[in-house]
Tab-separated table of C-alpha atoms in Angstrom:
chain	number	residue	atom	x	y	z
M	1	UNK	CA	-0.016	-0.355	-0.082
M	2	UNK	CA	1.095	3.293	-0.673
M	3	UNK	CA	0.920	6.638	1.594
M	4	UNK	CA	0.342	9.627	-0.472
M	5	UNK	CA	2.065	12.573	1.141
M	6	UNK	CA	0.341	16.114	0.694
M	7	UNK	CA	1.590	19.474	1.153
M	8	UNK	CA	-0.635	21.929	2.554
M	9	UNK	CA	-1.548	25.201	-0.071
M	10	UNK	CA	0.929	28.026	0.099
M	11	UNK	CA	0.798	30.213	3.070
M	12	UNK	CA	-1.759	27.523	5.119
M	13	UNK	CA	0.950	27.208	7.454
M	14	UNK	CA	1.767	31.326	7.968
M	15	UNK	CA	-1.767	31.313	8.341
M	16	UNK	CA	-1.888	28.901	11.234
M	17	UNK	CA	0.874	29.870	13.077
M	18	UNK	CA	-0.068	33.497	12.913
M	19	UNK	CA	-3.749	32.679	14.492
M	20	UNK	CA	-1.815	30.274	17.288
M	21	UNK	CA	0.682	33.645	17.910
M	22	UNK	CA	-2.699	35.866	18.386
M	23	UNK	CA	-4.618	33.242	20.380
M	24	UNK	CA	-1.666	32.710	22.557
M	25	UNK	CA	-1.444	36.750	22.811
M	26	UNK	CA	-4.977	36.768	23.345
M	27	UNK	CA	-4.974	34.303	26.422
M	28	UNK	CA	-2.216	35.957	28.376
M	29	UNK	CA	-4.590	38.741	29.727
M	30	UNK	CA	-4.840	42.379	29.466
M	31	UNK	CA	-2.654	45.132	30.442
M	32	UNK	CA	-3.984	47.782	32.766
M	33	UNK	CA	-3.589	51.559	32.166
M	34	UNK	CA	-5.397	53.010	35.226
M	35	UNK	CA	-4.172	53.306	39.282
M	36	UNK	CA	-0.736	53.633	40.461
M	37	UNK	CA	1.635	51.199	39.403
M	38	UNK	CA	-0.140	50.085	36.485
M	39	UNK	CA	2.274	50.437	33.683
M	40	UNK	CA	3.043	46.480	32.840
M	41	UNK	CA	0.422	45.272	35.361
M	42	UNK	CA	-1.651	42.533	34.247
M	43	UNK	CA	-4.872	41.782	35.486
M	44	UNK	CA	-7.299	38.929	34.994
M	45	UNK	CA	-9.675	39.859	32.394
M	46	UNK	CA	-12.977	38.850	34.594
M	47	UNK	CA	-11.928	41.039	37.464
M	48	UNK	CA	-15.012	43.303	38.101
M	49	UNK	CA	-15.004	46.623	39.294
M	50	UNK	CA	-15.048	46.956	43.400
M	51	UNK	CA	-18.006	48.715	44.300
M	52	UNK	CA	-17.797	52.309	44.979
M	53	UNK	CA	-20.317	52.269	47.984
M	54	UNK	CA	-19.872	50.235	50.949
M	55	UNK	CA	-15.968	49.960	50.294
M	56	UNK	CA	-13.458	51.670	52.639
M	57	UNK	CA	-11.075	53.753	49.803
M	58	UNK	CA	-7.525	54.174	51.367
M	59	UNK	CA	-5.870	57.589	49.085
M	60	UNK	CA	-2.490	56.169	46.773
M	61	UNK	CA	-1.331	58.629	44.769
M	62	UNK	CA	-2.127	62.506	43.887
M	63	UNK	CA	-2.763	63.933	40.319
M	64	UNK	CA	-1.692	67.922	40.194
M	65	UNK	CA	-3.568	68.489	37.088
M	66	UNK	CA	-4.998	67.052	33.464
M	67	UNK	CA	-1.260	66.653	32.128
M	68	UNK	CA	0.021	65.644	35.372
M	69	UNK	CA	0.972	62.106	36.327
M	70	UNK	CA	-0.155	60.558	39.282
M	71	UNK	CA	2.874	60.386	42.083
M	72	UNK	CA	2.635	58.797	45.218
M	73	UNK	CA	1.765	60.175	48.374
M	74	UNK	CA	4.544	62.173	50.466
M	75	UNK	CA	6.433	59.862	53.117
M	76	UNK	CA	4.537	60.468	56.407
M	77	UNK	CA	0.927	61.061	54.615
M	78	UNK	CA	0.928	56.886	53.043
M	79	UNK	CA	-2.199	55.015	54.415
M	80	UNK	CA	-3.954	58.581	56.371
M	81	UNK	CA	-6.904	59.236	53.975
M	82	UNK	CA	-9.786	56.864	53.387
M	83	UNK	CA	-13.386	57.870	52.603
M	84	UNK	CA	-16.345	55.410	52.599
M	85	UNK	CA	-19.035	56.113	50.277
M	86	UNK	CA	-22.224	54.940	52.105
M	87	UNK	CA	-25.660	53.734	49.636
M	88	UNK	CA	-27.716	56.207	51.470
M	89	UNK	CA	-26.009	59.197	49.906
M	90	UNK	CA	-23.379	60.024	52.763
M	91	UNK	CA	-19.528	60.088	52.568
M	92	UNK	CA	-17.132	60.157	55.610
M	93	UNK	CA	-13.688	59.130	56.402
M	94	UNK	CA	-10.218	61.623	57.170
M	95	UNK	CA	-8.352	63.260	54.991
M	96	UNK	CA	-4.665	62.640	56.212
M	97	UNK	CA	-5.443	65.060	59.244
M	98	UNK	CA	-9.206	65.626	60.289
M	99	UNK	CA	-12.374	62.973	60.302
M	100	UNK	CA	-15.142	64.467	57.935
M	101	UNK	CA	-18.662	63.394	56.688
M	102	UNK	CA	-21.064	64.999	54.436
M	103	UNK	CA	-23.508	64.032	51.101
M	104	UNK	CA	-22.257	62.290	47.956
M	105	UNK	CA	-24.792	62.818	45.353
M	106	UNK	CA	-23.836	59.621	42.797
M	107	UNK	CA	-25.226	59.782	39.131
M	108	UNK	CA	-23.891	57.846	36.486
M	109	UNK	CA	-20.054	58.461	36.559
M	110	UNK	CA	-20.186	62.081	38.718
M	111	UNK	CA	-20.117	62.824	42.023
M	112	UNK	CA	-21.538	66.146	43.883
M	113	UNK	CA	-19.974	66.444	47.285
M	114	UNK	CA	-22.494	68.753	49.690
M	115	UNK	CA	-19.902	70.492	51.786
M	116	UNK	CA	-17.587	68.557	54.113
M	117	UNK	CA	-17.852	69.040	57.688
M	118	UNK	CA	-15.481	67.708	60.176
M	119	UNK	CA	-12.869	67.680	63.027
M	120	UNK	CA	-11.029	71.479	62.742
M	121	UNK	CA	-7.305	69.975	64.098
M	122	UNK	CA	-4.135	71.391	62.378
M	123	UNK	CA	-1.526	68.720	61.697
M	124	UNK	CA	2.090	68.595	60.620
M	125	UNK	CA	3.098	68.282	57.004
M	126	UNK	CA	2.646	66.211	55.101
M	127	UNK	CA	-0.732	65.130	56.169
M	128	UNK	CA	-2.244	68.713	56.654
M	129	UNK	CA	-0.857	69.066	53.139
M	130	UNK	CA	-2.604	65.917	51.630
M	131	UNK	CA	-5.721	67.218	53.003
M	132	UNK	CA	-5.348	70.794	51.647
M	133	UNK	CA	-5.155	68.571	48.215
M	134	UNK	CA	-7.925	66.671	48.697
M	135	UNK	CA	-10.217	69.453	49.966
M	136	UNK	CA	-9.601	70.782	46.240
M	137	UNK	CA	-10.661	67.850	44.541
M	138	UNK	CA	-13.616	67.126	46.527
M	139	UNK	CA	-15.089	70.024	46.417
M	140	UNK	CA	-18.213	69.945	44.457
M	141	UNK	CA	-18.649	67.587	41.215
M	142	UNK	CA	-15.787	65.182	40.091
M	143	UNK	CA	-16.004	62.027	37.460
M	144	UNK	CA	-14.924	58.524	38.962
M	145	UNK	CA	-13.894	55.687	37.680
M	146	UNK	CA	-13.833	51.898	39.426
M	147	UNK	CA	-11.974	49.165	38.526
M	148	UNK	CA	-10.274	45.635	40.415
M	149	UNK	CA	-9.816	47.071	43.995
M	150	UNK	CA	-9.210	50.738	42.442
M	151	UNK	CA	-10.644	54.204	42.395
M	152	UNK	CA	-10.097	57.243	40.854
M	153	UNK	CA	-11.732	60.459	41.250
M	154	UNK	CA	-11.044	63.217	38.800
M	155	UNK	CA	-12.006	67.242	39.627
M	156	UNK	CA	-13.177	69.626	36.855
M	157	UNK	CA	-9.720	71.346	37.053
M	158	UNK	CA	-7.791	67.649	36.082
M	159	UNK	CA	-7.089	67.542	40.074
M	160	UNK	CA	-7.221	63.542	40.931
M	161	UNK	CA	-6.570	61.121	43.239
M	162	UNK	CA	-6.493	57.216	42.867
M	163	UNK	CA	-7.334	54.903	46.090
M	164	UNK	CA	-7.510	51.229	46.537
M	165	UNK	CA	-10.261	49.111	48.103
M	166	UNK	CA	-9.815	48.332	51.802
M	167	UNK	CA	-12.224	45.848	53.775
M	168	UNK	CA	-15.640	45.716	52.862
M	169	UNK	CA	-17.616	48.532	55.619
M	170	UNK	CA	-19.199	46.494	58.610
M	171	UNK	CA	-22.771	45.891	57.934
M	172	UNK	CA	-24.159	45.588	61.597
M	173	UNK	CA	-25.747	42.408	62.528
M	174	UNK	CA	-30.025	41.974	62.143
């Protein structure tokens, strides 16, 4: 019995190789482009965005304007600013030095913050500087975007901060 050897039509092997390479690259993940230190980071394609409300957000970086890069918090201010947005339209937390609370009207991708009230202590820099910067960003209407464990909140003038999700806020037992 004789076996007949056939060769594939020209270009078939190259097309198969190109398809295999494309399939391999697609399966490797999605590059993140938001949040601090995201360059080159790979997030699983199925990671859902963390909910804005009910999550304690810890400020991780600041941005001073629309064309400025996000920069890490100065030494001594890391972990000092946290916010929690409530499902009841409230916001509470600390901005680096003082505790604050107020209202937050969430609509689509915007948050309009009412006046924030809080304690009036003076703290040493860099915590006081962080607080002043955050108060400027949080004054009025802002836009926000959440991702897997990240929040980016941007003011109309381009000032912004990124925050990372902490543990969900405690819910009282019935």
